Short mmCIF file of C-alpha atoms in Angstrom, two decimals:
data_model
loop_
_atom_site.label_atom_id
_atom_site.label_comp_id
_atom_site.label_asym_id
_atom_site.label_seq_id
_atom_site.Cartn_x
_atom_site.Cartn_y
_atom_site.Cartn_z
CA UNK A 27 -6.55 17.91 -6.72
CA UNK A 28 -4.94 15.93 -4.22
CA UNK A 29 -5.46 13.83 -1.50
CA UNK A 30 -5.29 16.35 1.33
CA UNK A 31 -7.74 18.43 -0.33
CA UNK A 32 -9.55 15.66 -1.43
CA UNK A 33 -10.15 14.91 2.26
CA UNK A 34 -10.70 18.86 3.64
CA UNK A 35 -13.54 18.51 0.93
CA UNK A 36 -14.87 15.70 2.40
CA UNK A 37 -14.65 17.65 5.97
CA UNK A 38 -15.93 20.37 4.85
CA UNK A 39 -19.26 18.56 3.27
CA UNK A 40 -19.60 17.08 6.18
CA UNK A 41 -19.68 19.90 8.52
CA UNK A 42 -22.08 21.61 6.28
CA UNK A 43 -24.96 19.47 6.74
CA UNK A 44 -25.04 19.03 2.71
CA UNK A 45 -26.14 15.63 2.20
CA UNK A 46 -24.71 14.89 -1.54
CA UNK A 47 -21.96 17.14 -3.63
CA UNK A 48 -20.74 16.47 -7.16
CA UNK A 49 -17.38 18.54 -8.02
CA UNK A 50 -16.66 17.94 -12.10
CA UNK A 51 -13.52 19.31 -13.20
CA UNK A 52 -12.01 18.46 -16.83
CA UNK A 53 -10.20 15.43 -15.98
CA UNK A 54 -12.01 14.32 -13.03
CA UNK A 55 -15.48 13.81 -10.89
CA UNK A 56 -16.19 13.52 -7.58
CA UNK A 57 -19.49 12.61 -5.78
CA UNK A 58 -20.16 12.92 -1.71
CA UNK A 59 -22.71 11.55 0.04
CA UNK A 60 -23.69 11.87 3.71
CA UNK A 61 -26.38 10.10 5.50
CA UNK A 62 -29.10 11.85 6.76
CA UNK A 63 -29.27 13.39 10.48
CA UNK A 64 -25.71 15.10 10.69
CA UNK A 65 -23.31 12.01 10.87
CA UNK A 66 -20.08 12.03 10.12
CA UNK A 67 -19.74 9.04 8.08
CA UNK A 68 -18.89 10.02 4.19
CA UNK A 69 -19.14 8.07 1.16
CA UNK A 70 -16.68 9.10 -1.72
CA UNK A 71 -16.78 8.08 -5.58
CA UNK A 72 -14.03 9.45 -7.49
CA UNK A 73 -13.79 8.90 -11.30
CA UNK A 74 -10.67 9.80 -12.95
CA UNK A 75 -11.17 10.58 -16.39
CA UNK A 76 -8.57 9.12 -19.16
CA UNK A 77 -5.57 11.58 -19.26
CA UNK A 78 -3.55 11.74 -22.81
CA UNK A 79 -0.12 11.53 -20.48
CA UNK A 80 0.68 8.78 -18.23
CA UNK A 81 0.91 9.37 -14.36
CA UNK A 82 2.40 6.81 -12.12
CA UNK A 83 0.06 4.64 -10.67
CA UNK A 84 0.79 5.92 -7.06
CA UNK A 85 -0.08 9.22 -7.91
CA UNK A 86 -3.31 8.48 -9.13
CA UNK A 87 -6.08 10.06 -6.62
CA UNK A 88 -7.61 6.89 -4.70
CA UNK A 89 -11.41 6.55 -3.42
CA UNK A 90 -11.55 7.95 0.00
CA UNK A 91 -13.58 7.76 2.66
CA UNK A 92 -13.29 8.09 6.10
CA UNK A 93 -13.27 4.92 8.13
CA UNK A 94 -12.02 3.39 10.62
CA UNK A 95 -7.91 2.96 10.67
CA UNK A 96 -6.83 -0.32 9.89
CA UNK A 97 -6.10 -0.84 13.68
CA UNK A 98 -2.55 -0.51 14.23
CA UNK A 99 -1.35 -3.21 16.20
CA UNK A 100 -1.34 -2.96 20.13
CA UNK A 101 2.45 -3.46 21.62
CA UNK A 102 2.11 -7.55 21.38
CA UNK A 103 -0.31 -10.37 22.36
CA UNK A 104 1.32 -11.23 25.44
CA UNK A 105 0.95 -7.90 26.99
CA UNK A 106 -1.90 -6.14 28.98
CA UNK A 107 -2.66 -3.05 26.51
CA UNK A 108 -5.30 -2.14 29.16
CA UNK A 109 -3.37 -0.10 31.00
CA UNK A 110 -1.84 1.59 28.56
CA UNK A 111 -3.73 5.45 27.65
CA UNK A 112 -4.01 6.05 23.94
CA UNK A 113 -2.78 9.50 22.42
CA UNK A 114 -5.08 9.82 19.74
CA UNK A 115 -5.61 12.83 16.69
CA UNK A 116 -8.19 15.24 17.25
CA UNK A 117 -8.12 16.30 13.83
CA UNK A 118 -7.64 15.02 10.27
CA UNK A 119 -4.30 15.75 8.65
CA UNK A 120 -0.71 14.81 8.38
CA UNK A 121 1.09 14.01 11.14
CA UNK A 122 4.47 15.03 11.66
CA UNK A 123 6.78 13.23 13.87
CA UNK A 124 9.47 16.03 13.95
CA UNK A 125 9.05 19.70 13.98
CA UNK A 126 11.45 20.00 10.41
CA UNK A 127 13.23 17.57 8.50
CA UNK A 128 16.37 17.56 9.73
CA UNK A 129 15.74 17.32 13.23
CA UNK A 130 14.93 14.64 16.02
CA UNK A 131 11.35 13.34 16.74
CA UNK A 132 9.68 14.68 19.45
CA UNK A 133 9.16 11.39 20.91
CA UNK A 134 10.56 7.65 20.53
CA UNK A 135 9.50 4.59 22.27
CA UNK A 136 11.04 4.42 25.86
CA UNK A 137 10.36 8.66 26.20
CA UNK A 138 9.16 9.83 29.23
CA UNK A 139 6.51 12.72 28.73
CA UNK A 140 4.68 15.04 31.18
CA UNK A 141 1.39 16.34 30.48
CA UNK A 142 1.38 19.46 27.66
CA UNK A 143 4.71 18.12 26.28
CA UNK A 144 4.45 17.74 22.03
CA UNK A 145 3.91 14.56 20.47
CA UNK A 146 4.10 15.50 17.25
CA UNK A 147 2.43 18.43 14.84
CA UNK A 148 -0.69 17.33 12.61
CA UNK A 149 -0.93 19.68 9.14
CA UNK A 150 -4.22 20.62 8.12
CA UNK A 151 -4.77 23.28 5.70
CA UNK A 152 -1.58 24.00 5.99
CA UNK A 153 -1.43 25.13 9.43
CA UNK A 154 0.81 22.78 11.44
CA UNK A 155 -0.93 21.86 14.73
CA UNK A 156 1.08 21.20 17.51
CA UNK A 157 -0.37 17.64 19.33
CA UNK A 158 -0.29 18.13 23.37
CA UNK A 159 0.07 14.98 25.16
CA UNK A 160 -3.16 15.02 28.08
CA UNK A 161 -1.09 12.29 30.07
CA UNK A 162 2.03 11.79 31.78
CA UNK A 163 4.24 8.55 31.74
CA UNK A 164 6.33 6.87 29.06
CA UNK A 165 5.88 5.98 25.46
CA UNK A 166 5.49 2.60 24.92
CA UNK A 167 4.29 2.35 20.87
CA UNK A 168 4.13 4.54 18.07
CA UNK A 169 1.17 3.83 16.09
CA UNK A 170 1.33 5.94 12.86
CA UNK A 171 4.52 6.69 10.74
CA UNK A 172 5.85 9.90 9.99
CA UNK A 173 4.48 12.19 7.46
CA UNK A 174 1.14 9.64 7.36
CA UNK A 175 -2.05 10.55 7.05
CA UNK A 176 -4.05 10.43 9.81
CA UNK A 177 -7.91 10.17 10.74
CA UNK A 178 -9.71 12.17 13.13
CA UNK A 179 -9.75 10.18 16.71
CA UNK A 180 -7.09 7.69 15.12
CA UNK A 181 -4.86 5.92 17.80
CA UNK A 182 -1.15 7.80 17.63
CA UNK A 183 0.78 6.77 20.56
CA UNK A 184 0.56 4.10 23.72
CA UNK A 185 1.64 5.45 26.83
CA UNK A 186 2.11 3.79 29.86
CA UNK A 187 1.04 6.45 32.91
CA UNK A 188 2.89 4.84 35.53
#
């Protein structure tokens, strides 16, 4: 099991109303907990069990649980962020910065975008959802690297609207 299904689990628990779910599968467990009255807020155990072959450490499945991004760093101290409208991910996935590999980014810094233009595509389930920008103006910061995964209301882009 991996991470992106690790965290459509944790969606999907979470949407069901279920307040605790234990998945045990031969060389792992997981536990989910949500508090009571429908909120969103998810606490995840996950216990790997010993395996006889040895993974790299980066591949081992991590605790996860939805909180809230390690707040990506406005443009810089000195400047007013205030006026700046956030582009943020209405969904939990992986966001894409470019429609395929081997082609440009739909946006950099410094590109000027009209409302309904493409940001980027977030993949979720593996259906690639294309991410409409509700403002027009320029892009001043990208918050979140390609292929990252991303949070559900997470900050993507700053754009400056006038």
């Amino acid at each position: 099991m991996d991470i992106r299904e690790i965290q459509n689990l944790i969606k999907f628990v979470a949407k069901s109303g279920a307040t605790e779910v234990k998945l045990e599968m031969d060389d792992f467990k997981i536990t989910i907990k949500t508090t009571e009255g429908g909120s969103s807020e998810t606490t995840t155990y996950i216990q790997q069990a010993p395996i006889s072959h040895a993974l790299p450490q980066a591949a081992m499945p991590q605790p996860v649980a939805p909180t809230a991004p390690s707040a990506p760093a406005a443009p810089s101290s000195d400047e007013d962020t205030s006026k700046y409208v956030t582009v943020k991910s209405p969904i939990i996935g992986t966001l894409y910065r470019k429609p395929s590999p081997d082609k440009a980014p739909f946006v950099e810094v410094g590109s000027t975008i009209s409302k309904g233009d493409v940001v980027c595509v977030i993949e979720a389930m593996k259906l690639f959802n294309e991410i409409e920008s509700e403002v027009s103006g320029k892009i001043v910061k990208v918050l979140v690297d390609d292929a990252s995964p991303v949070e559900f209301d997470q900050p993507l882009f700053l754009v400056d609207p006038s």
